Amino acid sequence: MSGRRPSSRRSSDYAWLITGPLALFAMLGLIGFSIADDNWYHHWAGGLLAAVGLFASGLAVTNIFIRRQTYSVTITEIPLVLALHYLSPPMVILAVTVGAAASFLRIRMEPTKLFFNVANSAARATVTLIVIAALPKAEGVGPATWAVLFTAVMAGAMASHIAVASVIAVVQGRYAGQVALRAGLSALITAAINIAVGLVVLLVVDTTWWAILLLAVLAAALVFVFRSFTDFFRQHRTLAEVYELTLAVRDQAADGALPDVLLGRVRTLMRAEFSTLWLAPQGRHPEVLLTSRVDDEAGLFDISPTPVTVRDGVVRDGRAIAVGPQLEDTDDRRAELRSANARDLIVVPLRSGQTTIGTLEVMNRLGPYNTFRPADVQVLETIAAHVAVAVENSRLVDRLRYDAYHDRLTALPNRRRMIDALAESVTVQVEAEVVAVLLFDVDGQRTVNESMGHAAGDKLLAEVAERLRGIAGPGALVGRVGGDEFMVTLRAEGIDETLELATKMRERLRGPMAVGSLTLDVDTAVGVSVYPDHGSDPETLLQRAELAANAAKALPYGVQPFHPALESRAVRRLGIAADLRRAIDNDQLEVYFQPKVTLADRHVIGVECLARWVHPAHGEVAPEDFVAVAEHTGQLARLTEVVLTAGLRHCKLWADADRPLSIAVNLSARTLLDSRFPDLVQELLEEHRVEPGQVTFEISEPGMLSDIERVLPSLYRLRDLGVRLSVDDFGTGASSLGYLRQWPVHEVKIDDTFVQGMATDTGDLAIVRAVVGLAREFGLTVVAEGVESELTLGLLEEMGCEIGQGYLFSRPLPFERLEAWLSAQTEPESTPTGEVRRLRAVI
Ligand code: C2E
Ligand code: CA
Ligand code: CA
């Protein structure tokens, strides 16, 4: 058992500490014995025969495995016994040296090991010969000779094992040496049996040399039986181990420890120096290359000794490649193997269906006498089949897990992941801290998609994602929770700090972004909700942040915290479309009237007609909401007709009663896109016999601006009918007074937000003053809506605003209550055009 693997773990150079003395010892032995016997070289033919015999026996090594232990069985003692009996000592040393060297060369042992083993064989022969020389000389083949030979050969075997243990101790450490020494015991038993067999052979051969023929037959039969026996054991063992490995692979695949477990086991099972797993890159998964090496507890390497050309060949053909002394292969492959400094190699593909997803590789069967055999290829292929399934499954699970929680376009966590993260954050409650949800809604994303294509839209989103990731601090989690919605969640001191932070982040997000050859100005609207103020569960928090973001779009500073009014509106809008249709069909919409008053002489000159709807279940619905619903469900024309009709009917009644009041009806810009609308107006005017000048249409400024080119034709036709046109909510749009001159309008209605703010906010006051001044310069009537206080009224009067409307005078009222209000709060005043209601002096 001369060839246990001295590994290069420390340094194989240390092996010379043992090899050198052994070689010197054998050399001295050879010289000493040849001086004592000067005719020794006459037996050169016998020496040659012995060398051949020793060479052959050196190759006839069989490994047997008993309880996971490998035992190498050699038969070198048999020819040695014969050689010792028939040849002179120097010839024995030479024959042993040549025979051993030949057999070690045959199995391509690496040089360090080869030198040691050859020197060790020669030294062993020398020890044996010295013991024989020291013992009394025995003649013939009787028991005396047996005793001498047995003692001497056993002494040589022991010396040899001590040398092997020493070299292992020197190269691999003391512990390994002790293990080797202990293992030597079984080798000594083998040696003893071999010696006995050798003596029997000697006896038989001594009788007649023809006996060699009989012995050859007997040996062949024994070898056959032995082989079958070990094959049976090996198969049994391999099956059991493959099964165990399969179980291990299945259990480990889910834990991500698969490579470690797999490679370690494959290496042991295949008794290889190296085992390697290579996985081709696949989608998001990078290439994997991991190697396990025997005796290396440091873990796996991410390199592999396998020649890349071999692996490429396996991937290309999808078939295993096995190179080694006992394997079929080509000279090219052998050359590759040599250049990789390897003895033998098996590379098998890992297949998923028809494609090769990777390879499983083993290199260098352990034990100097062993190489991989065709059966080993099959074993590795069986393992590979199991591994491929496990790898596929783990990648699949991995991919599913990843995809389930990430957005493909930006690789950010997706909505599900963000909700989970939020759920986790809210469980950790910290005093004086809130969990904030910031929802960034990308402005104009849809326009980019529609005008530049989805690829451009995707680029824009990726860019926003990138910026947001850079802006958000280390404590913040960024995700994509909708088409153009990004969410950031973080902990903050309170809602005010959160809003401040949201404003800063929005500012930093802004700025031109290059999308293809174009540069886009990107802006976001930010909705903010915080835990615990705005909800306790993650879904609610996110929904409320989305609601707030929606509202933020209308704000110039673009950041809006959640407040309950936002919600009631949105919730109600859902599912009332059908109810609204029914309400219009069944004439359940009501129209309220809110008076308009001239500020100079307090005359009630008209009313604004405002639609009202009381939902059977939800109660009163805000006009903004049902108007929006009507707009989105194609019911706007009917809604407008209902209000206009009601207005005209009452207008006619007031005119007939000789106290005329003009009516104002709100229009959506969308209504003006309908080219039949002016015709309808004309019809209704004629039907109700109302003077066109008594009717004003109010169109909100932002709506008008959004599509002025297409709205203008209707505006001109309406003006030509003789009705009056008013720019409603003036100031909330682009607020460019220049437009007013170009549009065919008669009136400007300053939005109530400015009117309500003017008493306390000098900015609002300045705006109102400017609008009033310019409108008058352009010859337009100015109406201030939302007059709630006397202070406001005084200011408006002072700056020359003509008409006011607001709660200070009256809320919008149903027809009968308006009549009552008129009777109670106003008194008739006769004018040339008829009776006018004048507000009593209270105001
Ligand atoms: P708007 O045209 O700006 O209408 C004025 C709104 O201000 C009315 O709200 C009115 O009730 C309210 N208002 C009047 N005076 C005061 C005041 O002193 N203080 C305060 N805080 N508010 C005052 P309303 O009736 O809720 O209508 C809201 C909006 O709904 C209207 O804004 C208008 O844009 C729309 N709308 C109402 N009826 C119709 C309609 O028949 N057709 C269309 N297209 N839109 C309508
Ligand atoms: Ca209005
Ligand atoms: Ca308004």
mmCIF file of C-alpha atoms and ligand atoms in Angstrom, residues 594 608 610-612 623-624 627 643 666-668 698 728-729 756 785-788 806-807 812, ligand 1:
data_model
loop_
_atom_site.group_PDB
_atom_site.id
_atom_site.type_symbol
_atom_site.label_atom_id
_atom_site.label_comp_id
_atom_site.label_asym_id
_atom_site.label_seq_id
_atom_site.Cartn_x
_atom_site.Cartn_y
_atom_site.Cartn_z
ATOM 1 C CA GLN A 594 -77.617 81.313 -5.851
ATOM 2 C CA GLU A 608 -76.289 80.813 -10.795
ATOM 3 C CA LEU A 610 -76.254 74.729 -9.476
ATOM 4 C CA ALA A 611 -77.169 71.074 -9.771
ATOM 5 C CA ARG A 612 -77.965 69.112 -6.640
ATOM 6 C CA PRO A 623 -71.537 68.481 -7.526
ATOM 7 C CA GLU A 624 -67.831 68.157 -8.400
ATOM 8 C CA VAL A 627 -70.291 66.137 -12.599
ATOM 9 C CA VAL A 643 -79.937 72.278 -15.439
ATOM 10 C CA ASN A 666 -72.015 75.971 -15.698
ATOM 11 C CA LEU A 667 -70.580 74.187 -18.706
ATOM 12 C CA SER A 668 -67.765 71.759 -18.916
ATOM 13 C CA GLU A 698 -69.756 79.747 -17.116
ATOM 14 C CA ASP A 728 -65.300 80.647 -14.341
ATOM 15 C CA ASP A 729 -62.791 79.925 -11.578
ATOM 16 C CA GLN A 756 -61.950 84.267 0.406
ATOM 17 C CA GLU A 785 -67.645 84.369 -6.149
ATOM 18 C CA GLY A 786 -67.375 83.156 -2.609
ATOM 19 C CA VAL A 787 -68.069 86.438 -0.870
ATOM 20 C CA GLU A 788 -68.443 85.394 2.745
ATOM 21 C CA GLY A 806 -71.566 84.210 -1.965
ATOM 22 C CA TYR A 807 -72.845 82.997 1.360
ATOM 23 C CA PRO A 812 -77.642 78.287 -3.259
HETATM 24 P P1 C2E B 1 -68.584 76.858 -9.346
HETATM 25 O O1 C2E B 1 -69.132 77.045 -10.723
HETATM 26 O O2 C2E B 1 -67.357 77.614 -9.001
HETATM 27 O O3 C2E B 1 -69.745 77.121 -8.337
HETATM 28 C C1 C2E B 1 -69.640 77.875 -7.229
HETATM 29 C C2 C2E B 1 -69.554 77.012 -6.053
HETATM 30 O O4 C2E B 1 -69.212 77.809 -4.938
HETATM 31 C C3 C2E B 1 -70.868 76.342 -5.702
HETATM 32 O O5 C2E B 1 -70.593 75.105 -5.164
HETATM 33 C C4 C2E B 1 -71.420 77.224 -4.587
HETATM 34 O O6 C2E B 1 -72.299 76.552 -3.717
HETATM 35 C C5 C2E B 1 -70.163 77.605 -3.905
HETATM 36 N N1 C2E B 1 -70.303 78.882 -3.181
HETATM 37 C C6 C2E B 1 -71.070 79.941 -3.494
HETATM 38 N N2 C2E B 1 -70.885 80.917 -2.620
HETATM 39 C C7 C2E B 1 -69.996 80.500 -1.718
HETATM 40 C C8 C2E B 1 -69.382 81.063 -0.564
HETATM 41 O O7 C2E B 1 -69.635 82.207 -0.172
HETATM 42 N N3 C2E B 1 -68.478 80.320 0.082
HETATM 43 C C9 C2E B 1 -68.182 79.063 -0.316
HETATM 44 N N4 C2E B 1 -67.282 78.362 0.358
HETATM 45 N N5 C2E B 1 -68.697 78.472 -1.419
HETATM 46 C C10 C2E B 1 -69.615 79.213 -2.104
HETATM 47 P P2 C2E B 1 -71.339 73.832 -5.666
HETATM 48 O O8 C2E B 1 -72.764 74.136 -5.896
HETATM 49 O O9 C2E B 1 -70.987 72.785 -4.712
HETATM 50 O O10 C2E B 1 -70.711 73.586 -7.043
HETATM 51 C C11 C2E B 1 -69.405 73.190 -7.160
HETATM 52 C C12 C2E B 1 -69.004 73.157 -8.582
HETATM 53 O O11 C2E B 1 -69.730 72.133 -9.276
HETATM 54 C C13 C2E B 1 -69.273 74.415 -9.330
HETATM 55 O O12 C2E B 1 -68.276 75.329 -9.108
HETATM 56 C C14 C2E B 1 -69.329 73.913 -10.750
HETATM 57 O O13 C2E B 1 -68.048 73.888 -11.294
HETATM 58 C C15 C2E B 1 -69.863 72.524 -10.605
HETATM 59 N N6 C2E B 1 -71.250 72.476 -10.998
HETATM 60 C C16 C2E B 1 -72.324 72.684 -10.217
HETATM 61 N N7 C2E B 1 -73.456 72.536 -10.956
HETATM 62 C C17 C2E B 1 -73.055 72.269 -12.222
HETATM 63 C C18 C2E B 1 -73.763 72.045 -13.463
HETATM 64 O O14 C2E B 1 -74.998 72.107 -13.546
HETATM 65 N N8 C2E B 1 -73.028 71.762 -14.583
HETATM 66 C C19 C2E B 1 -71.661 71.749 -14.533
HETATM 67 N N9 C2E B 1 -71.021 71.500 -15.661
HETATM 68 N N10 C2E B 1 -70.987 71.985 -13.401
HETATM 69 C C20 C2E B 1 -71.678 72.233 -12.245
#
